[in-house]
C-alpha positions as semicolon CSV with decimal commas, in nm:
position;residue;x (nm);y (nm);z (nm)
1;X;9,602;11,702;11,052
2;X;9,361;11,599;10,734
3;X;9,584;11,309;10,621
4;X;9,611;11,160;10,969
5;X;9,262;11,294;11,135
6;X;9,283;11,115;11,459
7;X;9,650;11,128;11,541
8;X;9,866;11,346;11,375
9;X;10,231;11,180;11,387
10;X;10,375;11,521;11,393
11;X;10,349;11,612;11,775
12;X;10,510;11,971;11,714
13;X;10,399;12,148;11,387
14;X;10,535;12,462;11,488
15;X;10,906;12,304;11,489
16;X;10,859;12,168;11,127
17;X;10,739;12,479;11,000
18;X;11,019;12,667;11,161
19;X;11,289;12,439;10,986
20;X;11,076;12,468;10,659
21;X;11,108;12,861;10,664
22;X;11,471;12,842;10,763
23;X;11,554;12,594;10,483
24;X;11,351;12,806;10,229
25;X;11,535;13,122;10,333
26;X;11,870;12,942;10,328
27;X;11,798;12,832;9,958
28;X;11,712;13,185;9,859
29;X;12,044;13,310;9,992
30;X;12,239;13,052;9,805
31;X;12,377;12,876;10,109
32;X;12,378;12,547;9,935
33;X;12,521;12,657;9,589
34;X;12,859;12,485;9,688
35;X;12,813;12,153;9,848
36;X;13,158;12,155;9,981
37;X;13,119;12,483;10,200
38;X;12,771;12,418;10,355
39;X;12,715;12,615;10,686
40;X;12,791;12,398;10,979
41;X;12,463;12,455;11,153
42;X;12,297;12,263;10,855
43;X;12,498;11,941;10,901
44;X;12,457;11,891;11,273
45;X;12,268;11,588;11,385
46;X;11,973;11,794;11,494
47;X;11,954;11,967;11,182
48;X;11,980;11,666;10,973
49;X;11,719;11,494;11,174
50;X;11,497;11,772;11,118
51;X;11,556;11,777;10,721
52;X;11,469;11,386;10,759
53;X;11,136;11,479;10,918
54;X;11,065;11,744;10,640
55;X;11,148;11,495;10,362
56;X;10,928;11,242;10,511
57;X;10,619;11,475;10,529
58;X;10,692;11,566;10,173
59;X;10,696;11,195;10,090
60;X;10,342;11,162;10,249
61;X;10,248;11,493;10,078
62;X;10,336;11,329;9,737
63;X;10,124;11,029;9,800
64;X;9,812;11,206;9,906
65;X;9,848;11,457;9,646
66;X;9,574;11,552;9,386
67;X;9,786;11,409;9,118
68;X;9,605;11,181;8,928
69;X;9,889;10,959;8,777
70;X;9,997;10,705;9,064
71;X;10,311;10,642;8,883
72;X;10,423;10,995;8,917
73;X;10,311;11,015;9,283
74;X;10,505;10,695;9,352
75;X;10,830;10,808;9,186
76;X;10,786;11,131;9,385
77;X;10,715;10,948;9,706
78;X;10,991;10,693;9,678
79;X;11,230;10,967;9,596
80;X;11,164;11,171;9,891
81;X;11,196;10,861;10,114
82;X;11,539;10,771;9,982
83;X;11,625;11,128;10,062
84;X;11,466;11,115;10,409
85;X;11,670;10,776;10,477
86;X;12,013;10,951;10,346
87;X;11,941;11,229;10,598
88;X;11,889;10,979;10,894
89;X;12,175;10,788;10,820
90;X;12,401;11,117;10,825
91;X;12,223;11,189;11,178
92;X;12,343;10,834;11,278
93;X;11,960;10,773;11,379
94;X;12,031;10,401;11,486
95;X;12,291;10,514;11,756
96;X;12,184;10,855;11,855
97;X;11,811;10,860;11,826
98;X;11,587;11,159;11,881
99;X;11,227;11,235;11,866
100;X;11,253;11,391;11,526
101;X;11,411;11,058;11,412
102;X;11,109;10,856;11,560
103;X;10,863;11,083;11,396
104;X;11,041;11,058;11,060
105;X;11,064;10,704;11,054
106;X;10,680;10,662;11,169
107;X;10,574;10,867;10,879
108;X;10,824;10,684;10,646
109;X;10,665;10,367;10,754
110;X;10,313;10,465;10,690
111;X;10,381;10,591;10,351
112;X;10,550;10,279;10,271
113;X;10,243;10,083;10,340
114;X;10,015;10,331;10,181
115;X;10,232;10,262;9,848
116;X;10,185;9,892;9,873
117;X;10,480;9,809;10,076
118;X;10,292;9,661;10,410
119;X;10,588;9,426;10,507
120;X;10,811;9,740;10,494
121;X;10,568;9,924;10,721
122;X;10,560;9,603;10,950
123;X;10,939;9,595;10,970
124;X;11,029;9,975;11,010
125;X;10,748;10,009;11,295
126;X;10,945;9,766;11,491
127;X;11,260;9,959;11,459
128;X;11,079;10,277;11,541
129;X;10,927;10,146;11,843
130;X;11,267;10,000;11,993
131;X;11,419;10,366;11,921
132;X;11,120;10,522;12,094
133;X;11,181;10,294;12,398
134;X;11,553;10,369;12,398
135;X;11,449;10,739;12,449
136;X;11,233;10,627;12,721
137;X;10,907;10,758;12,552
138;X;10,717;10,438;12,699
139;X;10,775;10,541;13,087
140;X;10,624;10,800;13,249
141;X;10,912;10,856;13,481
142;X;11,138;10,922;13,151
143;X;10,881;11,196;13,000
144;X;10,783;11,319;13,338
145;X;11,123;11,472;13,424
146;X;11,109;11,681;13,107
147;X;10,914;12,014;13,060
148;X;10,537;11,999;13,030
149;X;10,570;12,063;12,645
150;X;10,835;11,804;12,559
151;X;10,651;11,545;12,798
152;X;10,317;11,579;12,635
153;X;10,510;11,573;12,276
154;X;10,674;11,248;12,387
155;X;10,357;11,090;12,527
156;X;10,165;11,182;12,206
157;X;10,435;10,990;12,010
158;X;10,444;10,693;12,190
159;X;10,075;10,675;12,229
160;X;10,057;10,686;11,848
161;X;10,317;10,415;11,814
162;X;10,136;10,184;12,051
163;X;9,814;10,218;11,879
164;X;9,958;10,176;11,543
165;X;10,131;9,879;11,646
166;X;9,812;9,719;11,775
167;X;9,608;9,818;11,485
168;X;9,860;9,693;11,233
169;X;9,912;9,363;11,402
170;X;9,544;9,258;11,423
171;X;9,517;9,357;11,054
172;X;9,818;9,124;10,971
173;X;9,725;8,866;11,230
174;X;10,083;8,899;11,360
175;X;10,169;8,916;11,738
176;X;10,211;9,299;11,863
177;X;10,519;9,443;12,046
178;X;10,352;9,662;12,304
179;X;10,181;9,552;12,621
180;X;9,838;9,643;12,770
181;X;9,998;9,869;13,030
182;X;10,121;10,092;12,760
183;X;9,780;10,151;12,645
184;X;9,624;10,278;12,971
185;X;9,362;10,555;12,988
186;X;9,471;10,906;13,102
187;X;9,288;11,044;13,412
188;X;8,943;11,134;13,355
189;X;8,805;11,266;13,701
190;X;8,496;11,430;13,569
191;X;8,406;11,128;13,357
192;X;8,412;11,352;13,059
193;X;8,330;11,226;12,709
194;X;8,625;11,064;12,518
195;X;8,804;11,257;12,245
196;X;8,906;11,066;11,925
197;X;9,253;10,972;12,046
198;X;9,119;10,802;12,390
199;X;8,847;10,621;12,172
200;X;9,129;10,475;11,963
201;X;9,341;10,371;12,246
202;X;9,058;10,176;12,396
203;X;8,987;10,021;12,025
204;X;9,358;9,923;12,006
205;X;9,352;9,782;12,382
206;X;9,047;9,568;12,280
207;X;9,255;9,463;11,950
208;X;9,524;9,374;12,192
209;X;9,317;9,164;12,404
210;X;9,189;8,956;12,115
211;X;9,537;8,903;12,006
212;X;9,659;8,780;12,348
213;X;9,358;8,518;12,389
214;X;9,525;8,183;12,287
215;X;9,250;7,986;12,305
216;X;8,948;8,023;12,046
217;X;8,711;8,239;12,167
218;X;8,349;8,112;12,269
219;X;8,023;8,313;12,209
220;X;7,988;8,451;12,552
221;X;8,359;8,575;12,540
222;X;8,296;8,760;12,220
223;X;7,979;8,923;12,340
224;X;8,155;9,038;12,645
225;X;8,428;9,205;12,461
226;X;8,178;9,358;12,199
227;X;8,008;9,495;12,499
228;X;8,332;9,649;12,601
229;X;8,365;9,797;12,258
230;X;8,026;9,942;12,269
231;X;8,064;10,088;12,611
232;X;8,386;10,289;12,451
233;X;8,173;10,391;12,156
234;X;7,878;10,513;12,382
235;X;8,135;10,737;12,609
236;X;8,281;10,919;12,309
237;X;8,215;11,257;12,191
238;X;7,870;11,305;12,038
239;X;8,005;11,395;11,709
240;X;8,201;11,061;11,692
241;X;7,872;10,883;11,734
242;X;7,648;11,101;11,520
243;X;7,783;11,232;11,197
244;X;7,486;11,506;11,203
245;X;7,681;11,648;11,501
246;X;7,975;11,711;11,307
247;X;8,075;12,083;11,275
248;X;8,365;12,074;11,008
249;X;8,545;11,857;10,786
250;X;8,781;11,750;11,043
251;X;8,532;11,611;11,276
252;X;8,374;11,447;10,960
253;X;8,699;11,266;10,926
254;X;8,734;11,165;11,267
255;X;8,367;11,043;11,299
256;X;8,420;10,831;10,973
257;X;8,777;10,680;11,084
258;X;8,632;10,604;11,437
259;X;8,325;10,451;11,302
260;X;8,532;10,248;11,054
261;X;8,751;10,122;11,315
262;X;8,476;10,029;11,549
263;X;8,308;9,813;11,277
264;X;8,618;9,637;11,166
265;X;8,745;9,558;11,512
266;X;8,373;9,431;11,568
267;X;8,404;9,205;11,278
268;X;8,740;9,051;11,420
269;X;8,561;8,989;11,729
270;X;8,295;8,807;11,551
271;X;8,520;8,603;11,349
272;X;8,417;8,273;11,540
273;X;8,077;8,319;11,400
274;X;8,203;8,270;11,067
275;X;8,393;7,949;11,149
276;X;8,057;7,786;11,186
277;X;8,164;7,492;11,404
278;X;7,888;7,252;11,532
279;X;8,010;7,336;11,885
280;X;7,968;7,731;11,846
281;X;7,646;7,707;11,680
282;X;7,512;7,526;11,953
283;X;7,590;7,793;12,189
284;X;7,280;7,976;12,332
285;X;7,349;8,327;12,194
286;X;7,523;8,215;11,873
287;X;7,241;8,398;11,662
288;X;7,311;8,719;11,842
289;X;7,691;8,696;11,766
290;X;7,609;8,597;11,389
291;X;7,380;8,903;11,325
292;X;7,649;9,134;11,503
293;X;7,894;8,969;11,264
294;X;7,659;9,064;10,941
295;X;7,604;9,395;11,079
296;X;7,985;9,476;11,147
297;X;8,106;9,353;10,797
298;X;7,843;9,549;10,603
299;X;7,907;9,857;10,810
300;X;8,276;9,845;10,759
301;X;8,202;9,861;10,377
302;X;7,932;10,117;10,405
303;X;8,136;10,350;10,624
304;X;8,427;10,286;10,356
305;X;8,195;10,402;10,065
306;X;8,100;10,730;10,244
307;X;8,460;10,821;10,358
308;X;8,602;10,767;9,985
309;X;8,319;10,968;9,867
310;X;8,429;11,272;10,085
311;X;8,810;11,229;10,058
312;X;9,094;11,040;9,879
313;X;9,226;10,950;10,218
314;X;9,076;10,593;10,270
315;X;9,174;10,478;9,901
316;X;9,520;10,572;9,958
317;X;9,563;10,452;10,317
318;X;9,673;10,087;10,330
319;X;9,513;10,018;10,663
320;X;9,182;10,143;10,554
321;X;9,200;9,954;10,220
322;X;9,315;9,627;10,374
323;X;9,022;9,633;10,631
324;X;8,731;9,704;10,374
325;X;8,886;9,454;10,151
326;X;8,893;9,182;10,419
327;X;8,517;9,248;10,504
328;X;8,415;9,244;10,143
329;X;8,579;8,925;10,075
330;X;8,407;8,766;10,387
331;X;8,066;8,896;10,301
332;X;8,157;8,748;9,941
333;X;8,207;8,403;10,062
334;X;8,031;8,360;10,403
335;X;7,705;8,159;10,346
336;X;7,500;8,400;10,564
337;X;7,581;8,717;10,340
338;X;7,712;8,590;9,994
339;X;7,356;8,570;9,843
340;X;7,213;8,871;10,043
341;X;7,102;9,150;9,831
342;X;7,242;9,413;10,055
343;X;7,557;9,236;10,098
344;X;7,602;9,183;9,711
345;X;7,532;9,558;9,651
346;X;7,789;9,653;9,906
347;X;8,046;9,425;9,736
348;X;7,953;9,579;9,410
349;X;7,978;9,939;9,516
350;X;8,319;9,870;9,673
351;X;8,464;9,703;9,372
352;X;8,335;10,004;9,152
353;X;8,511;10,259;9,389
354;X;8,829;10,074;9,347
355;X;8,773;10,038;8,959
356;X;8,708;10,425;8,936
357;X;9,052;10,504;9,079
358;X;9,216;10,236;8,863
359;X;9,062;10,373;8,562
360;X;9,165;10,734;8,636
361;X;9,529;10,598;8,693
362;X;9,499;10,450;8,336
363;X;9,354;10,763;8,188
364;X;9,635;10,968;8,338
365;X;9,902;10,751;8,154
366;X;10,003;10,503;8,388
367;X;9,967;10,239;8,106
368;X;10,290;10,356;7,960
369;X;10,414;10,140;7,681
370;X;10,679;9,892;7,785
371;X;10,581;9,941;8,181
372;X;10,424;9,696;8,379
373;X;10,087;9,805;8,517
374;X;10,194;9,688;8,848
375;X;10,471;9,938;8,841
376;X;10,271;10,241;8,946
377;X;9,996;10,038;9,157
378;X;9,925;10,156;9,533
379;X;9,765;9,820;9,570
380;X;9,947;9,516;9,720
381;X;9,934;9,160;9,554
382;X;9,678;9,062;9,826
383;X;9,476;9,351;9,771
384;X;9,458;9,294;9,385
385;X;9,388;8,926;9,444
386;X;9,094;9,047;9,656
387;X;8,946;9,264;9,395
388;X;8,997;8,996;9,134
389;X;8,819;8,741;9,346
390;X;8,530;8,976;9,404
391;X;8,506;9,052;9,034
392;X;8,491;8,671;8,949
393;X;8,212;8,626;9,231
394;X;7,990;8,921;9,080
395;X;8,023;8,797;8,744
396;X;7,919;8,439;8,859
397;X;8,192;8,276;8,612
398;X;8,543;8,186;8,594
399;X;8,767;8,458;8,571
400;X;8,801;8,591;8,216
401;X;8,902;8,932;8,091
402;X;8,631;9,200;8,125
403;X;8,612;9,244;7,768
404;X;8,511;8,884;7,711
405;X;8,246;8,858;7,980
406;X;7,914;8,774;7,856
407;X;7,742;8,872;8,194
408;X;7,654;9,220;8,105
409;X;7,274;9,255;8,151
410;X;7,003;9,111;8,351
411;X;6,632;9,094;8,391
412;X;6,430;9,205;8,710
413;X;6,362;8,853;8,771
414;X;6,711;8,722;8,826
415;X;6,888;8,662;9,150
416;X;7,081;8,926;9,323
417;X;7,416;8,785;9,200
418;X;7,304;8,814;8,829
419;X;7,163;9,161;8,906
420;X;7,479;9,314;9,005
421;X;7,687;9,207;8,694
422;X;7,494;9,449;8,503
423;X;7,698;9,740;8,618
424;X;7,977;9,820;8,394
425;X;8,224;9,958;8,659
426;X;8,319;9,646;8,793
427;X;8,512;9,548;8,469
428;X;8,843;9,730;8,534
429;X;9,075;9,443;8,440
430;X;9,281;9,417;8,775
431;X;9,428;9,091;8,665
432;X;9,693;9,299;8,466
433;X;9,830;9,386;8,795
434;X;9,917;9,021;8,876
435;X;10,204;8,807;8,778
436;X;10,112;8,511;8,552
437;X;10,222;8,274;8,836
438;X;9,991;8,411;9,087
439;X;9,692;8,449;8,819
440;X;9,752;8,071;8,720
441;X;9,713;7,975;9,085
442;X;9,403;8,156;9,105
443;X;9,241;8,028;8,798
444;X;9,347;7,646;8,875
445;X;9,151;7,656;9,191
446;X;9,416;7,684;9,443
447;X;9,210;7,934;9,613
448;X;8,860;7,795;9,572
449;X;8,594;7,957;9,802
450;X;8,367;7,644;9,795
451;X;8,658;7,446;9,953
452;X;8,763;7,683;10,226
453;X;8,597;7,840;10,535
454;X;8,547;8,197;10,502
455;X;8,844;8,325;10,721
456;X;9,078;8,058;10,553
457;X;8,980;8,189;10,211
458;X;9,056;8,534;10,315
459;X;9,411;8,441;10,451
460;X;9,472;8,242;10,140
461;X;9,423;8,560;9,917
462;X;9,578;8,818;10,138
463;X;9,894;8,609;10,234
464;X;9,964;8,441;9,898
465;X;10,311;8,327;9,865
466;X;10,294;8,407;9,473
467;X;10,566;8,648;9,369
468;X;10,483;8,998;9,475
469;X;10,550;9,204;9,153
470;X;10,401;9,508;9,287
471;X;10,646;9,496;9,598
472;X;10,951;9,416;9,375
473;X;10,882;9,684;9,131
474;X;10,880;9,936;9,412
475;X;11,213;9,833;9,588
476;X;11,392;10,143;9,736
477;X;11,757;10,107;9,627
């Protein structure tokens, strides 16, 4: 629950705890001493599926563990994932799927993304959705014939899958698999305030609505969609709107996660304001959309900083990391925000947050002699490039190793950009996580922010075709 505060992908925690206790009891009784004589109830498809689910949970636990070394976390995580896949293959998950298979694949997919393998998450989510559809989880008629507990479990899993597909698709700018009818609201006869899962469903539906519009949005369309987003926010539980209403840590997590996604999706809706075409600038309400774009971009960064101060969840979650770096890059290059002191301060603080984590990895022994620094990174190449680009902008000079940077101190009379390079925490050398070919492209102006519109610049960085050493180093055998 604390790792996935809004929608735990484990719809039945009791079942998982039961198999964990049974397995521990069998281990203590030496039932697995002889691999050639394992009791038959441990090698059934049902048991193997539950073991796969348990291993998937352990993989997530390894990734989010308090171990400082990302190299050790990654090794443990990938080892559990490999074992989970073996159990799934033995259970013949592709031809005979069950709900435990679907949950295990969903957890594995999330964990792969959190380890820097976002394309693996994308591919595996498609398979998981197809298996869920094969089980009929997407249809009310299929789940309605089951008992209440199983029906609720099925609906919860499908609901999470549909929302995950929408949010992952809009983050990657790729088409979603699910349709609008699979994101309908449950009955609410008393017009009660919306719980976190219902708010996220509405956010996902709005994200899908944006992706389904083929023509560029005009200002009025953007404002109309923003109004729907704000309506969902206003109808949510009070603690989701105001942090001072949170009563426990879980509610704080839910509040910050909801606020973060609301701000990020709002920034996606406002993207036409960043394009700055003469046509859209001439529309009557352009100034309103432009101001909302500034607010949503800065709010996304601000909420991320609040969240990472409370928990390691945002820093180790791919979707949150990706969204905040996208917004920070846009703040860095958009003419309306790049010279704004508040915007530059937020950029500085975001880079500092990532630098602190990278330094902890370095101090924990991840810089093993003879091992590439990217071997243990939890960041994808696009994310590392984004951090390098932000450092370059904050230093106000061409990319050089931090130890060679002359921009260390500034006087009170200097501009906001110069003020910010005085802070040393931006100086972790993220370039060591990049391949030479990618770094060469960056330095030779292939991604010149002055020659590209903000969104084009963002896409050039996040969708680089350079050799992805981070992903190749973490391949699953």
